[in-house]
Amino acid sequence: MYAWIWRHLPGPLPIRVLQALLLIAAVVALLLFVVFPWVEPRLPFGDPTLE
Amino acid sequence: MTTTRASPQAPPPEPGPRRSRSVLRGLGELLITLGLIVLLFVFYEIQVTSWFSAREQEAATAELRQRWDRPSGDEGEQRLDPIPGSGFARLHVPALGPDFPFTVLEGTGRESLAAGPGHYAGTALPGQRGNFAVAGHRSGRMAPFGELDGLSSCDALVVETRAEWFVYRVLPMSEEAEGWNRGEQDPDCSGVAPIGGPYQGVHGRTVVGPARREVINPVPGRPPGTVPEEWRSRLITLTTCHPKYSAEKRMIVHGVLTKRYPKVAERPELRPPELEEG
């Protein structure tokens, strides 16, 4: 998977490294700001209130 | 002579093993990726939610300050009428160090609790007879009640409202209740003693199941209405999850009102000496 992505990044090495970092940052941001806030209420963690 | 076949290039691998190797490799990458996502989620739960909450707590505090600073001669404004989702009091716990104070918001919904400790709607207000009950996160979202297990009996829980300061103190722990005499010996413990009567069994800290809502009743553990209002003590109850990072049980801290000071509008520097404890 990662090798396949790497092979398909265009440009010389420094540009590819930059693109790879941007891709990682985009995925992390998607997880932190969209996926996790959505998932979290559905998980049984840390509810401090009484039912 | 043709030597092309003897070139150092590796012979093309058999299609079978090659395929299974790439499947295995893909599986490995997937598992590593999942592991990284789980680690990132832990970081999110503990750290990132705290960053979000810090912003909301700051906004709630600014709004509360603004409301308190508005001059109000009229009685209705002086009364505490908490608006759901808005801050209405400040909770100082000197024993828990510099993370405090927190602005307490009305309501215990997800959104209130994401901004700070939340007051169980319908329970007593600060200083009233009955039970001023507040929930707060133990981990993540700034974890206002993260160190609740570090509180000892007689530690001050100071609630600041627009017009008054209320000094509550943690009740004796269950193992201390018998033969309690620190009320006379320790100045910090004056006014703190097992209450007795219908309050038998109400201790400084307990761990209960999540469905034990009766701990926030006007008299903890007794059905509402069994004790007439004029016989009720003025309690504070803090609830948080237990053990840390879990929602299996709840940790409950009970305190009793020992002192109250009016605020003097012209002298905002007058603060209860209890705030310096800890």
Short mmCIF file of C-alpha atoms in Angstrom, two decimals:
data_model
loop_
_atom_site.label_atom_id
_atom_site.label_comp_id
_atom_site.label_asym_id
_atom_site.label_seq_id
_atom_site.Cartn_x
_atom_site.Cartn_y
_atom_site.Cartn_z
CA MET A 1 0.00 0.00 0.00
CA TYR A 2 2.62 2.53 1.08
CA ALA A 3 5.03 1.41 -1.64
CA TRP A 4 2.27 1.78 -4.20
CA ILE A 5 1.50 5.33 -3.03
CA TRP A 6 5.19 6.21 -3.04
CA ARG A 7 5.61 4.90 -6.60
CA HIS A 8 2.71 7.03 -7.80
CA LEU A 9 3.91 10.30 -6.31
CA PRO A 10 5.26 12.44 -9.15
CA GLY A 11 8.40 14.55 -9.20
CA PRO A 12 11.92 14.31 -7.79
CA LEU A 13 12.71 13.00 -4.33
CA PRO A 14 12.34 16.24 -2.27
CA ILE A 15 8.96 16.95 -3.86
CA ARG A 16 7.85 13.41 -3.16
CA VAL A 17 8.89 13.67 0.49
CA LEU A 18 6.93 16.91 0.78
CA GLN A 19 3.86 15.31 -0.78
CA ALA A 20 4.14 12.32 1.52
CA LEU A 21 4.27 14.60 4.58
CA LEU A 22 1.26 16.55 3.34
CA LEU A 23 -0.67 13.33 2.83
CA ILE A 24 0.14 12.20 6.37
CA ALA A 25 -0.90 15.58 7.78
CA ALA A 26 -4.18 15.45 5.87
CA VAL A 27 -4.99 11.97 7.16
CA VAL A 28 -4.13 12.93 10.75
CA ALA A 29 -6.29 16.07 10.52
CA LEU A 30 -9.18 14.07 9.09
CA LEU A 31 -8.92 11.61 11.98
CA LEU A 32 -8.55 14.23 14.72
CA PHE A 33 -11.20 16.67 13.57
CA VAL A 34 -13.78 14.52 11.81
CA VAL A 35 -13.48 10.81 12.51
CA PHE A 36 -12.60 10.78 16.22
CA PRO A 37 -15.17 13.40 17.29
CA TRP A 38 -17.78 11.29 15.53
CA VAL A 39 -16.61 7.96 16.91
CA GLU A 40 -16.02 9.06 20.50
CA PRO A 41 -19.63 9.43 21.73
CA ARG A 42 -20.23 5.87 20.56
CA LEU A 43 -17.47 4.44 22.75
CA PRO A 44 -17.86 3.65 26.45
CA PHE A 45 -15.15 5.99 27.72
CA GLY A 46 -15.17 8.42 30.57
CA ASP A 47 -18.79 9.35 31.19
CA PRO A 48 -18.66 11.19 34.51
CA THR A 49 -22.42 11.58 35.05
CA LEU A 50 -24.90 9.34 36.81
CA GLU A 51 -27.54 7.69 34.70
CA MET B 1 26.80 -17.35 -27.50
CA THR B 2 23.81 -15.91 -25.80
CA THR B 3 24.42 -15.01 -22.19
CA THR B 4 21.29 -12.99 -21.64
CA ARG B 5 19.84 -15.79 -19.58
CA ALA B 6 22.80 -15.72 -17.24
CA SER B 7 22.50 -12.00 -16.51
CA PRO B 8 22.49 -11.11 -12.77
CA GLN B 9 18.83 -10.16 -12.96
CA ALA B 10 16.78 -12.30 -10.63
CA PRO B 11 14.60 -14.78 -12.41
CA PRO B 12 10.93 -13.82 -12.40
CA PRO B 13 9.49 -15.29 -9.19
CA GLU B 14 6.79 -17.84 -9.30
CA PRO B 15 3.39 -16.15 -9.45
CA GLY B 16 2.02 -18.10 -6.44
CA PRO B 17 4.51 -17.11 -3.68
CA ARG B 18 4.78 -13.59 -4.99
CA ARG B 19 1.10 -13.02 -4.71
CA SER B 20 0.88 -14.37 -1.16
CA ARG B 21 3.89 -12.28 -0.20
CA SER B 22 2.25 -9.08 -1.37
CA VAL B 23 -0.98 -10.01 0.41
CA LEU B 24 0.96 -10.62 3.63
CA ARG B 25 2.75 -7.36 3.22
CA GLY B 26 -0.49 -5.49 2.66
CA LEU B 27 -1.93 -7.11 5.79
CA GLY B 28 1.13 -6.12 7.80
CA GLU B 29 0.88 -2.54 6.63
CA LEU B 30 -2.81 -2.49 7.49
CA LEU B 31 -2.16 -3.75 11.02
CA ILE B 32 0.61 -1.24 11.60
CA THR B 33 -1.69 1.50 10.31
CA LEU B 34 -4.47 0.43 12.66
CA GLY B 35 -2.02 0.45 15.57
CA LEU B 36 -0.97 3.98 14.70
CA ILE B 37 -4.61 5.07 14.49
CA VAL B 38 -5.31 3.66 17.95
CA LEU B 39 -2.28 5.50 19.35
CA LEU B 40 -3.47 8.68 17.69
CA PHE B 41 -6.89 8.15 19.26
CA VAL B 42 -5.35 7.93 22.73
CA PHE B 43 -3.52 11.20 22.04
CA TYR B 44 -6.83 12.70 20.86
CA GLU B 45 -8.76 11.57 23.95
CA ILE B 46 -6.28 12.89 26.45
CA GLN B 47 -4.66 15.86 24.77
CA VAL B 48 -6.63 17.14 21.80
CA THR B 49 -9.99 17.16 23.63
CA SER B 50 -8.29 19.19 26.36
CA TRP B 51 -7.23 21.80 23.82
CA PHE B 52 -10.80 22.08 22.53
CA SER B 53 -12.14 22.24 26.08
CA ALA B 54 -9.66 24.89 27.17
CA ARG B 55 -11.05 27.19 24.49
CA GLU B 56 -14.63 26.56 25.54
CA GLN B 57 -13.85 26.93 29.23
CA GLU B 58 -12.15 30.24 28.49
CA ALA B 59 -15.19 31.45 26.55
CA ALA B 60 -17.55 30.38 29.35
CA THR B 61 -15.40 32.19 31.91
CA ALA B 62 -15.23 35.37 29.84
CA GLU B 63 -19.01 35.35 29.43
CA LEU B 64 -19.51 34.79 33.17
CA ARG B 65 -17.13 37.63 34.08
CA GLN B 66 -18.96 39.92 31.72
CA ARG B 67 -22.28 39.05 33.31
CA TRP B 68 -20.89 39.51 36.82
CA ASP B 69 -19.31 42.84 35.95
CA ARG B 70 -22.54 44.30 34.65
CA PRO B 71 -23.91 46.42 37.45
CA SER B 72 -27.24 45.14 38.62
CA GLY B 73 -29.28 46.70 41.36
CA ASP B 74 -32.28 44.64 40.72
CA GLU B 75 -33.12 41.57 42.80
CA GLY B 76 -33.85 39.29 39.91
CA GLU B 77 -30.36 39.78 38.50
CA GLN B 78 -28.78 39.04 41.87
CA ARG B 79 -30.52 35.69 42.11
CA LEU B 80 -28.80 32.73 40.58
CA ASP B 81 -30.80 31.58 37.62
CA PRO B 82 -28.46 29.34 35.72
CA ILE B 83 -28.98 29.26 31.97
CA PRO B 84 -28.47 25.76 30.50
CA GLY B 85 -25.06 25.54 28.88
CA SER B 86 -23.77 28.77 30.46
CA GLY B 87 -21.43 29.29 33.37
CA PHE B 88 -22.92 30.51 36.65
CA ALA B 89 -20.29 29.79 39.33
CA ARG B 90 -16.58 29.19 39.80
CA LEU B 91 -15.25 26.13 41.59
CA HIS B 92 -11.95 26.53 43.45
CA VAL B 93 -10.25 23.46 44.91
CA PRO B 94 -7.00 24.74 46.44
CA ALA B 95 -5.83 21.22 47.34
CA LEU B 96 -5.80 20.24 43.67
CA GLY B 97 -3.39 22.95 42.67
CA PRO B 98 -3.14 25.42 39.87
CA ASP B 99 -5.52 23.84 37.33
CA PHE B 100 -8.35 25.37 39.31
CA PRO B 101 -10.59 27.36 39.38
CA PHE B 102 -13.04 26.14 36.76
CA THR B 103 -16.22 27.83 35.62
CA VAL B 104 -19.18 25.53 36.37
CA LEU B 105 -21.82 25.36 33.65
CA GLU B 106 -25.48 24.53 34.02
CA GLY B 107 -26.38 21.02 32.85
CA THR B 108 -24.54 17.74 32.51
CA GLY B 109 -25.02 17.18 28.79
CA ARG B 110 -22.07 16.36 26.58
CA GLU B 111 -21.64 19.97 25.51
CA SER B 112 -21.67 21.47 28.99
CA LEU B 113 -19.18 18.90 30.21
CA ALA B 114 -16.90 19.53 27.23
CA ALA B 115 -16.54 23.11 28.46
CA GLY B 116 -16.06 22.40 32.16
CA PRO B 117 -17.68 20.87 35.23
CA GLY B 118 -21.48 20.74 34.89
CA HIS B 119 -24.20 21.25 37.50
CA TYR B 120 -26.90 18.57 37.60
CA ALA B 121 -30.00 20.57 36.69
CA GLY B 122 -32.61 20.46 39.42
CA THR B 123 -30.19 19.86 42.30
CA ALA B 124 -29.59 22.63 44.84
CA LEU B 125 -27.72 25.79 43.91
CA PRO B 126 -24.59 26.86 45.82
CA GLY B 127 -25.39 27.54 49.47
CA GLN B 128 -28.93 26.17 49.33
CA ARG B 129 -30.21 23.38 51.56
CA GLY B 130 -29.91 20.08 49.76
CA ASN B 131 -27.20 18.89 47.45
CA PHE B 132 -25.30 21.07 44.98
CA ALA B 133 -24.20 18.31 42.55
CA VAL B 134 -21.54 18.76 39.88
CA ALA B 135 -20.09 16.31 37.32
CA GLY B 136 -16.68 16.62 35.69
CA HIS B 137 -14.37 14.61 33.45
CA ARG B 138 -11.65 12.52 35.05
CA SER B 139 -9.51 12.17 31.90
CA GLY B 140 -9.43 14.25 28.74
CA ARG B 141 -11.37 17.50 28.25
CA MET B 142 -9.01 19.22 30.71
CA ALA B 143 -9.92 16.56 33.30
CA PRO B 144 -11.22 19.04 35.89
CA PHE B 145 -11.88 16.16 38.30
CA GLY B 146 -8.82 14.13 37.29
CA GLU B 147 -7.33 14.22 40.77
CA LEU B 148 -10.50 13.80 42.81
CA ASP B 149 -9.00 10.68 44.39
CA GLY B 150 -6.31 12.92 45.90
CA LEU B 151 -8.76 14.86 48.08
CA SER B 152 -8.67 14.29 51.85
CA SER B 153 -11.34 14.98 54.43
CA CYS B 154 -11.60 18.68 55.34
CA ASP B 155 -10.12 19.86 52.01
CA ALA B 156 -11.86 23.05 50.93
CA LEU B 157 -14.20 23.13 47.92
CA VAL B 158 -14.88 26.84 47.42
CA VAL B 159 -17.77 27.91 45.19
CA GLU B 160 -17.82 31.50 44.00
CA THR B 161 -21.04 33.03 42.74
CA ARG B 162 -21.81 36.56 41.69
CA ALA B 163 -22.57 37.74 45.21
CA GLU B 164 -21.02 35.19 47.58
CA TRP B 165 -18.29 32.74 48.42
CA PHE B 166 -19.31 29.34 49.79
CA VAL B 167 -16.72 27.20 51.56
CA TYR B 168 -17.60 23.52 51.53
CA ARG B 169 -15.30 20.91 53.05
CA VAL B 170 -14.91 17.23 52.23
CA LEU B 171 -16.71 15.03 54.78
CA PRO B 172 -14.81 12.39 56.81
CA MET B 173 -13.94 9.26 54.86
CA SER B 174 -15.75 6.06 55.83
CA GLU B 175 -12.73 4.71 57.72
CA GLU B 176 -12.36 8.00 59.64
CA ALA B 177 -16.02 8.48 60.55
CA GLU B 178 -15.89 6.37 63.69
CA GLY B 179 -14.30 8.28 66.54
CA TRP B 180 -13.95 11.44 64.45
CA ASN B 181 -12.52 14.21 66.62
CA ARG B 182 -10.57 16.37 64.17
CA GLY B 183 -13.46 18.84 64.29
CA GLU B 184 -11.99 20.25 67.50
CA GLN B 185 -8.29 19.67 66.88
CA ASP B 186 -7.72 20.84 63.35
CA PRO B 187 -8.87 24.39 62.48
CA ASP B 188 -9.40 23.31 58.84
CA CYS B 189 -11.90 20.74 60.08
CA SER B 190 -14.13 23.05 62.08
CA GLY B 191 -17.69 22.38 61.03
CA VAL B 192 -16.76 19.02 59.49
CA ALA B 193 -18.10 15.88 61.15
CA PRO B 194 -20.15 12.84 60.16
CA ILE B 195 -23.66 14.29 59.95
CA GLY B 196 -25.62 11.30 61.24
CA GLY B 197 -29.37 10.81 61.19
CA PRO B 198 -30.58 10.37 57.62
CA TYR B 199 -27.03 11.17 56.51
CA GLN B 200 -25.65 7.95 57.99
CA GLY B 201 -23.38 6.44 55.39
CA VAL B 202 -22.64 9.73 53.59
CA HIS B 203 -18.86 9.85 53.53
CA GLY B 204 -16.18 12.01 51.97
CA ARG B 205 -15.50 9.70 49.05
CA THR B 206 -17.22 6.61 47.70
CA VAL B 207 -17.20 4.59 44.49
CA VAL B 208 -20.62 3.51 43.21
CA GLY B 209 -22.21 2.02 40.11
CA PRO B 210 -23.21 4.41 37.31
CA ALA B 211 -26.93 3.96 37.99
CA ARG B 212 -26.75 5.10 41.62
CA ARG B 213 -28.29 8.48 40.95
CA GLU B 214 -29.54 8.69 44.53
CA VAL B 215 -26.14 10.00 45.64
CA ILE B 216 -27.13 13.38 44.20
CA ASN B 217 -30.52 13.42 45.93
CA PRO B 218 -31.08 16.31 48.39
CA VAL B 219 -30.10 13.85 51.14
CA PRO B 220 -27.72 11.42 49.41
CA GLY B 221 -29.13 7.91 49.29
CA ARG B 222 -32.60 8.87 50.55
CA PRO B 223 -35.58 9.27 48.24
CA PRO B 224 -36.33 12.97 47.67
CA GLY B 225 -39.00 14.27 49.98
CA THR B 226 -38.34 11.92 52.91
CA VAL B 227 -36.44 14.62 54.83
CA PRO B 228 -38.18 18.01 55.17
CA GLU B 229 -36.23 20.84 53.62
CA GLU B 230 -35.50 22.66 56.90
CA TRP B 231 -33.75 19.55 58.26
CA ARG B 232 -31.47 19.17 55.27
CA SER B 233 -27.80 20.02 55.40
CA ARG B 234 -26.13 22.09 52.70
CA LEU B 235 -23.98 19.62 50.76
CA ILE B 236 -21.85 19.63 47.65
CA THR B 237 -21.40 16.44 45.62
CA LEU B 238 -18.81 15.96 42.89
CA THR B 239 -19.13 13.00 40.50
CA THR B 240 -16.60 11.69 37.99
CA CYS B 241 -15.81 8.42 36.27
CA HIS B 242 -13.92 5.61 37.93
CA PRO B 243 -11.51 4.03 37.35
CA LYS B 244 -9.68 6.63 35.28
CA TYR B 245 -10.27 6.20 31.51
CA SER B 246 -13.30 4.00 32.19
CA ALA B 247 -17.05 4.44 32.52
CA GLU B 248 -17.54 1.36 34.65
CA LYS B 249 -18.17 3.15 37.96
CA ARG B 250 -18.40 6.64 39.42
CA MET B 251 -16.31 8.30 42.08
CA ILE B 252 -18.37 10.48 44.41
CA VAL B 253 -17.06 13.18 46.75
CA HIS B 254 -19.37 14.74 49.33
CA GLY B 255 -18.68 17.96 51.20
CA VAL B 256 -20.60 20.11 53.65
CA LEU B 257 -20.96 23.89 53.78
CA THR B 258 -18.89 25.31 56.61
CA LYS B 259 -18.69 29.02 55.82
CA ARG B 260 -20.00 31.70 53.52
CA TYR B 261 -18.73 35.19 52.82
CA PRO B 262 -20.58 37.94 50.99
CA LYS B 263 -18.66 39.60 48.16
CA VAL B 264 -17.94 43.28 48.62
CA ALA B 265 -18.33 44.98 45.26
CA GLU B 266 -15.92 47.82 46.13
CA ARG B 267 -13.22 45.45 47.38
CA PRO B 268 -12.75 42.65 44.83
CA GLU B 269 -9.38 41.80 46.40
CA LEU B 270 -11.14 40.39 49.47
CA ARG B 271 -10.99 36.64 48.97
CA PRO B 272 -11.63 33.79 51.39
CA PRO B 273 -8.47 32.71 53.25
CA GLU B 274 -9.42 29.12 52.42
CA LEU B 275 -8.24 29.73 48.85
CA GLU B 276 -4.65 29.83 50.10
CA GLU B 277 -4.82 26.33 51.57
CA GLY B 278 -3.31 23.47 49.74
#
